Amino acid sequence: SAVISQKPSRDICQRGTSLTIQCQVDSQVTMMFWYRQQPGQSLTLIATANQGSEATYESGFVIDKFPISRPNLTFSTLTVSNMSPEDSSIYLCSVSEQGLGYNSPLHFGNGTRLTVT
Amino acid sequence: TQLLEQSPQFLSIQEGENLTVYCNSSSVFSSLQWYRQEPGEGPVLLVTVVTGGEVKKLKRLTFQFGDARKDSSLHITAAQPGDTGLYLCAGVQTGANNLFFGTGTRLTVIP
C-alpha cells in the first residue's frame, strides 16, 4: 500500500500567518484528499486535490482560506491561510490508489498537528 | 448535519468484556469502511463492507452492514488493551467519490 510522508508533523504558529503542509506519496495515486480533525473529534473532509486543476472543496471550506496544489500524481500541498486559534487542528493527507468507486481504502499520513496562538 | 452518527461516543470497559459500536445514517451508502486511529497516527483501515446484510469477521472483531446499507455495527469479543483507540466508520455515498467519516467512538480497554 502507498506510503505517505507528511510534513511538518507539528507546528506552533502565530495568528495571522500562513502554514503550508506537504504530502508526498511513494507511488502514483488516483485520489488525494485533505481532512481536518479537531481535538477529540472525527475527520472532516476539506477538499479533494485534483491533479492539474483546482481542488474540489466541501461545504464550509473555501480556496482563499485553504489553497491546495497538486502538481502531479504523488504530491500535494495544503496551505492554512491567515490563521486564527480556531484553525488549531490535526490536518491529514490521505490517498486512494484506485478511486473510492472500487471500494479501495484510504491510506493516511500521520498528520500535521497545528497549534495557533 | 452529521451524515454518519456513531454510538456510543465514549466507551470504557474492562479487559475481557464484549462491546458493540453502532454507525447509523439516513443515507444509503455503496460501501462502509471501519478504521481505527491511535494517537499521533492516521486512521488505519480494518474492513470494508459492500453488500447489504454482509457480515465480516476479523479475529475478535465482527462487522455487519445493514440490509438497507444505511447502518453498520462493529462487535468486539473479549476486548484487550490493544483494542484501545478511536473507531471510525466511513461511507461512500452512491455515485460519489469521496469518503465521509462518522462521529467516532473512543474506546478504552482497562487491563
mmCIF file of C-alpha atoms in Angstrom:
data_model
loop_
_atom_site.group_PDB
_atom_site.id
_atom_site.type_symbol
_atom_site.label_atom_id
_atom_site.label_comp_id
_atom_site.label_asym_id
_atom_site.label_seq_id
_atom_site.Cartn_x
_atom_site.Cartn_y
_atom_site.Cartn_z
ATOM 1 C CA SER A 1 0.000 0.000 0.000
ATOM 2 C CA ALA A 2 1.008 3.612 -0.534
ATOM 3 C CA VAL A 3 3.354 5.194 1.986
ATOM 4 C CA ILE A 4 2.565 8.808 2.777
ATOM 5 C CA SER A 5 5.003 11.328 4.195
ATOM 6 C CA GLN A 6 3.510 14.464 5.613
ATOM 7 C CA LYS A 7 5.419 17.443 6.929
ATOM 8 C CA PRO A 8 5.725 19.220 9.153
ATOM 9 C CA SER A 9 4.477 16.753 11.766
ATOM 10 C CA ARG A 10 3.621 19.628 14.071
ATOM 11 C CA ASP A 11 3.943 23.383 14.256
ATOM 12 C CA ILE A 12 3.039 26.270 16.502
ATOM 13 C CA CYS A 13 2.126 29.394 14.569
ATOM 14 C CA GLN A 14 1.061 32.922 15.346
ATOM 15 C CA ARG A 15 -2.347 34.167 14.321
ATOM 16 C CA GLY A 16 -2.439 35.957 11.004
ATOM 17 C CA THR A 17 0.346 33.861 9.473
ATOM 18 C CA SER A 18 0.061 31.006 6.965
ATOM 19 C CA LEU A 19 1.396 27.452 7.011
ATOM 20 C CA THR A 20 1.896 25.126 4.057
ATOM 21 C CA ILE A 21 1.670 21.377 4.696
ATOM 22 C CA GLN A 22 3.272 18.978 2.247
ATOM 23 C CA CYS A 23 2.119 15.470 1.382
ATOM 24 C CA GLN A 24 4.419 13.147 -0.574
ATOM 25 C CA VAL A 25 3.349 9.658 -1.694
ATOM 26 C CA ASP A 26 5.783 6.936 -2.727
ATOM 27 C CA SER A 27 3.656 5.920 -5.723
ATOM 28 C CA GLN A 28 1.235 7.486 -8.167
ATOM 29 C CA VAL A 29 -2.286 7.577 -6.776
ATOM 30 C CA THR A 30 -5.641 8.369 -8.264
ATOM 31 C CA MET A 31 -7.199 10.403 -5.495
ATOM 32 C CA MET A 32 -5.754 12.663 -2.821
ATOM 33 C CA PHE A 33 -7.774 14.241 -0.051
ATOM 34 C CA TRP A 34 -7.222 16.650 2.814
ATOM 35 C CA TYR A 35 -9.040 16.170 6.118
ATOM 36 C CA ARG A 36 -9.184 18.178 9.315
ATOM 37 C CA GLN A 37 -9.512 16.579 12.742
ATOM 38 C CA GLN A 38 -10.302 18.984 15.546
ATOM 39 C CA PRO A 39 -9.209 17.982 19.062
ATOM 40 C CA GLY A 40 -11.034 14.885 20.243
ATOM 41 C CA GLN A 41 -13.238 14.736 17.183
ATOM 42 C CA SER A 42 -13.676 12.830 13.947
ATOM 43 C CA LEU A 43 -12.400 13.704 10.489
ATOM 44 C CA THR A 44 -13.960 16.347 8.286
ATOM 45 C CA LEU A 45 -13.196 16.402 4.576
ATOM 46 C CA ILE A 46 -11.766 19.739 3.467
ATOM 47 C CA ALA A 47 -11.275 19.066 -0.221
ATOM 48 C CA THR A 48 -10.305 16.667 -2.961
ATOM 49 C CA ALA A 49 -6.977 17.610 -4.522
ATOM 50 C CA ASN A 50 -7.238 17.321 -8.299
ATOM 51 C CA GLN A 51 -4.125 16.858 -10.370
ATOM 52 C CA GLY A 52 -3.510 19.816 -12.640
ATOM 53 C CA SER A 53 -6.715 21.645 -11.756
ATOM 54 C CA GLU A 54 -8.433 23.442 -8.904
ATOM 55 C CA ALA A 55 -9.343 21.409 -5.830
ATOM 56 C CA THR A 56 -12.946 20.494 -5.086
ATOM 57 C CA TYR A 57 -13.939 21.967 -1.728
ATOM 58 C CA GLU A 58 -16.572 20.722 0.683
ATOM 59 C CA SER A 59 -19.215 22.951 2.174
ATOM 60 C CA GLY A 60 -17.706 25.311 4.707
ATOM 61 C CA PHE A 61 -14.237 25.345 3.187
ATOM 62 C CA VAL A 62 -13.022 27.873 0.609
ATOM 63 C CA ILE A 63 -9.990 28.207 -1.604
ATOM 64 C CA ASP A 64 -8.911 31.554 -0.174
ATOM 65 C CA LYS A 65 -8.559 30.042 3.283
ATOM 66 C CA PHE A 66 -7.252 26.601 2.279
ATOM 67 C CA PRO A 67 -5.463 26.818 -1.069
ATOM 68 C CA ILE A 68 -4.423 23.401 -2.350
ATOM 69 C CA SER A 69 -1.972 22.407 -5.039
ATOM 70 C CA ARG A 70 -1.483 19.046 -6.728
ATOM 71 C CA PRO A 71 1.112 19.385 -9.467
ATOM 72 C CA ASN A 72 1.440 15.636 -10.083
ATOM 73 C CA LEU A 73 0.136 12.222 -9.003
ATOM 74 C CA THR A 74 2.446 11.900 -5.985
ATOM 75 C CA PHE A 75 2.454 15.313 -4.288
ATOM 76 C CA SER A 76 0.050 17.839 -2.825
ATOM 77 C CA THR A 77 0.164 20.838 -0.513
ATOM 78 C CA LEU A 78 -2.452 22.398 1.744
ATOM 79 C CA THR A 79 -1.992 25.961 2.977
ATOM 80 C CA VAL A 80 -3.839 27.230 6.030
ATOM 81 C CA SER A 81 -4.024 30.984 5.441
ATOM 82 C CA ASN A 82 -4.426 33.894 7.832
ATOM 83 C CA MET A 83 -4.604 31.515 10.772
ATOM 84 C CA SER A 84 -6.657 32.000 13.914
ATOM 85 C CA PRO A 85 -6.787 29.841 17.068
ATOM 86 C CA GLU A 86 -9.903 28.126 15.649
ATOM 87 C CA ASP A 87 -7.657 26.592 12.979
ATOM 88 C CA SER A 88 -5.803 24.580 15.623
ATOM 89 C CA SER A 89 -6.332 21.000 14.474
ATOM 90 C CA ILE A 90 -4.696 17.963 13.015
ATOM 91 C CA TYR A 91 -4.559 18.134 9.221
ATOM 92 C CA LEU A 92 -4.381 14.798 7.449
ATOM 93 C CA CYS A 93 -3.453 13.928 3.891
ATOM 94 C CA SER A 94 -4.974 10.750 2.512
ATOM 95 C CA VAL A 95 -4.851 8.856 -0.764
ATOM 96 C CA SER A 96 -6.867 6.250 -2.589
ATOM 97 C CA GLU A 97 -4.886 4.180 -5.021
ATOM 98 C CA GLN A 98 -7.761 3.032 -7.187
ATOM 99 C CA GLY A 99 -10.520 5.515 -6.541
ATOM 100 C CA LEU A 100 -13.264 5.067 -3.963
ATOM 101 C CA GLY A 101 -15.698 3.691 -6.511
ATOM 102 C CA TYR A 102 -13.661 0.479 -6.320
ATOM 103 C CA ASN A 103 -14.159 0.357 -2.540
ATOM 104 C CA SER A 104 -10.443 0.737 -2.080
ATOM 105 C CA PRO A 105 -9.336 2.053 1.295
ATOM 106 C CA LEU A 106 -7.894 5.413 2.184
ATOM 107 C CA HIS A 107 -4.312 5.498 3.351
ATOM 108 C CA PHE A 108 -3.370 8.302 5.687
ATOM 109 C CA GLY A 109 -0.283 10.194 6.621
ATOM 110 C CA ASN A 110 0.431 10.699 10.306
ATOM 111 C CA GLY A 111 -0.976 14.201 10.144
ATOM 112 C CA THR A 112 0.219 17.695 10.966
ATOM 113 C CA ARG A 113 -0.682 18.931 14.437
ATOM 114 C CA LEU A 114 -1.171 22.682 14.167
ATOM 115 C CA THR A 115 -1.469 24.994 17.146
ATOM 116 C CA VAL A 116 -2.269 28.648 16.520
ATOM 117 C CA THR A 117 -1.533 31.087 19.320
ATOM 118 C CA THR B 1 -25.540 17.942 9.932
ATOM 119 C CA GLN B 2 -23.508 14.808 10.508
ATOM 120 C CA LEU B 3 -24.047 12.178 7.870
ATOM 121 C CA LEU B 4 -22.908 9.235 9.984
ATOM 122 C CA GLU B 5 -23.700 9.097 13.689
ATOM 123 C CA GLN B 6 -21.783 6.704 15.884
ATOM 124 C CA SER B 7 -22.742 5.474 19.323
ATOM 125 C CA PRO B 8 -21.557 5.396 21.943
ATOM 126 C CA GLN B 9 -19.226 8.370 21.697
ATOM 127 C CA PHE B 10 -17.050 7.093 24.545
ATOM 128 C CA LEU B 11 -16.698 3.591 25.931
ATOM 129 C CA SER B 12 -14.531 2.407 28.795
ATOM 130 C CA ILE B 13 -14.594 -1.307 29.582
ATOM 131 C CA GLN B 14 -12.615 -3.969 31.408
ATOM 132 C CA GLU B 15 -10.386 -6.389 29.567
ATOM 133 C CA GLY B 16 -12.341 -9.475 28.517
ATOM 134 C CA GLU B 17 -15.698 -7.753 28.096
ATOM 135 C CA ASN B 18 -17.637 -7.595 24.842
ATOM 136 C CA LEU B 19 -18.822 -4.402 23.163
ATOM 137 C CA THR B 20 -20.719 -3.140 20.155
ATOM 138 C CA VAL B 21 -20.288 0.154 18.320
ATOM 139 C CA TYR B 22 -23.024 1.438 16.038
ATOM 140 C CA CYS B 23 -22.854 3.602 12.929
ATOM 141 C CA ASN B 24 -26.165 4.986 11.681
ATOM 142 C CA SER B 25 -27.314 7.216 8.852
ATOM 143 C CA SER B 26 -30.449 8.185 6.979
ATOM 144 C CA SER B 27 -28.487 7.943 3.725
ATOM 145 C CA VAL B 28 -27.680 4.904 1.628
ATOM 146 C CA PHE B 29 -24.021 4.051 1.085
ATOM 147 C CA SER B 30 -22.433 1.986 -1.643
ATOM 148 C CA SER B 31 -19.920 0.799 0.932
ATOM 149 C CA LEU B 32 -18.920 1.376 4.525
ATOM 150 C CA GLN B 33 -15.441 1.162 5.965
ATOM 151 C CA TRP B 34 -14.245 0.909 9.545
ATOM 152 C CA TYR B 35 -10.971 2.466 10.671
ATOM 153 C CA ARG B 36 -9.052 2.552 13.930
ATOM 154 C CA GLN B 37 -6.895 5.507 14.854
ATOM 155 C CA GLU B 38 -4.242 5.599 17.551
ATOM 156 C CA PRO B 39 -2.740 8.799 18.993
ATOM 157 C CA GLY B 40 -0.265 10.534 16.689
ATOM 158 C CA GLU B 41 -1.188 8.416 13.693
ATOM 159 C CA GLY B 42 -3.638 8.472 10.835
ATOM 160 C CA PRO B 43 -6.607 6.099 10.723
ATOM 161 C CA VAL B 44 -5.925 2.558 9.527
ATOM 162 C CA LEU B 45 -8.499 0.519 7.636
ATOM 163 C CA LEU B 46 -9.977 -2.502 9.433
ATOM 164 C CA VAL B 47 -12.602 -3.658 6.945
ATOM 165 C CA THR B 48 -14.831 -2.671 4.018
ATOM 166 C CA VAL B 49 -18.423 -3.924 3.758
ATOM 167 C CA VAL B 50 -20.221 -3.628 0.457
ATOM 168 C CA THR B 51 -23.309 -5.854 0.344
ATOM 169 C CA GLY B 52 -26.433 -5.204 2.436
ATOM 170 C CA GLY B 53 -26.599 -7.760 5.246
ATOM 171 C CA GLU B 54 -22.933 -8.634 4.872
ATOM 172 C CA VAL B 55 -21.046 -9.903 7.914
ATOM 173 C CA LYS B 56 -17.256 -9.936 8.067
ATOM 174 C CA LYS B 57 -15.076 -11.305 10.814
ATOM 175 C CA LEU B 58 -11.545 -10.220 11.609
ATOM 176 C CA LYS B 59 -10.323 -12.326 14.542
ATOM 177 C CA ARG B 60 -12.275 -10.977 17.534
ATOM 178 C CA LEU B 61 -13.953 -8.229 15.501
ATOM 179 C CA THR B 62 -17.274 -8.774 13.701
ATOM 180 C CA PHE B 63 -18.594 -6.176 11.269
ATOM 181 C CA GLN B 64 -22.122 -6.054 9.897
ATOM 182 C CA PHE B 65 -23.636 -3.917 7.152
ATOM 183 C CA GLY B 66 -27.366 -3.255 7.441
ATOM 184 C CA ASP B 67 -29.733 -4.739 4.882
ATOM 185 C CA ALA B 68 -30.662 -1.269 3.617
ATOM 186 C CA ARG B 69 -26.983 -0.177 3.528
ATOM 187 C CA LYS B 70 -27.686 2.727 5.885
ATOM 188 C CA ASP B 71 -26.054 1.424 9.035
ATOM 189 C CA SER B 72 -23.287 -0.797 10.327
ATOM 190 C CA SER B 73 -22.039 -2.259 13.577
ATOM 191 C CA LEU B 74 -18.733 -3.389 14.984
ATOM 192 C CA HIS B 75 -18.704 -6.035 17.711
ATOM 193 C CA ILE B 76 -15.545 -6.831 19.659
ATOM 194 C CA THR B 77 -15.374 -10.041 21.668
ATOM 195 C CA ALA B 78 -13.130 -10.337 24.731
ATOM 196 C CA ALA B 79 -11.650 -6.861 24.378
ATOM 197 C CA GLN B 80 -7.954 -6.396 25.015
ATOM 198 C CA PRO B 81 -5.957 -3.264 25.939
ATOM 199 C CA GLY B 82 -4.525 -3.292 22.413
ATOM 200 C CA ASP B 83 -8.031 -2.581 21.095
ATOM 201 C CA THR B 84 -7.918 0.879 22.683
ATOM 202 C CA GLY B 85 -8.304 3.638 20.105
ATOM 203 C CA LEU B 86 -10.687 5.810 18.133
ATOM 204 C CA TYR B 87 -13.000 3.742 15.925
ATOM 205 C CA LEU B 88 -14.390 5.476 12.866
ATOM 206 C CA CYS B 89 -16.937 4.340 10.352
ATOM 207 C CA ALA B 90 -16.777 5.975 6.941
ATOM 208 C CA GLY B 91 -19.083 5.777 3.969
ATOM 209 C CA VAL B 92 -19.089 6.385 0.255
ATOM 210 C CA GLN B 93 -22.480 7.576 -0.930
ATOM 211 C CA THR B 94 -23.818 6.006 -4.092
ATOM 212 C CA GLY B 95 -22.454 7.914 -7.082
ATOM 213 C CA ALA B 96 -19.942 9.906 -5.025
ATOM 214 C CA ASN B 97 -16.191 9.594 -4.970
ATOM 215 C CA ASN B 98 -15.252 10.848 -1.528
ATOM 216 C CA LEU B 99 -15.393 9.372 1.932
ATOM 217 C CA PHE B 100 -17.256 10.870 4.883
ATOM 218 C CA PHE B 101 -16.393 9.840 8.402
ATOM 219 C CA GLY B 102 -18.675 9.130 11.304
ATOM 220 C CA THR B 103 -18.575 10.974 14.607
ATOM 221 C CA GLY B 104 -16.220 8.411 16.134
ATOM 222 C CA THR B 105 -16.179 6.122 19.182
ATOM 223 C CA ARG B 106 -13.298 6.397 21.588
ATOM 224 C CA LEU B 107 -12.703 3.003 23.218
ATOM 225 C CA THR B 108 -10.562 2.431 26.291
ATOM 226 C CA VAL B 109 -9.926 -1.124 27.452
ATOM 227 C CA ILE B 110 -8.673 -1.271 31.016
ATOM 228 C CA PRO B 111 -6.298 -4.121 31.908
#
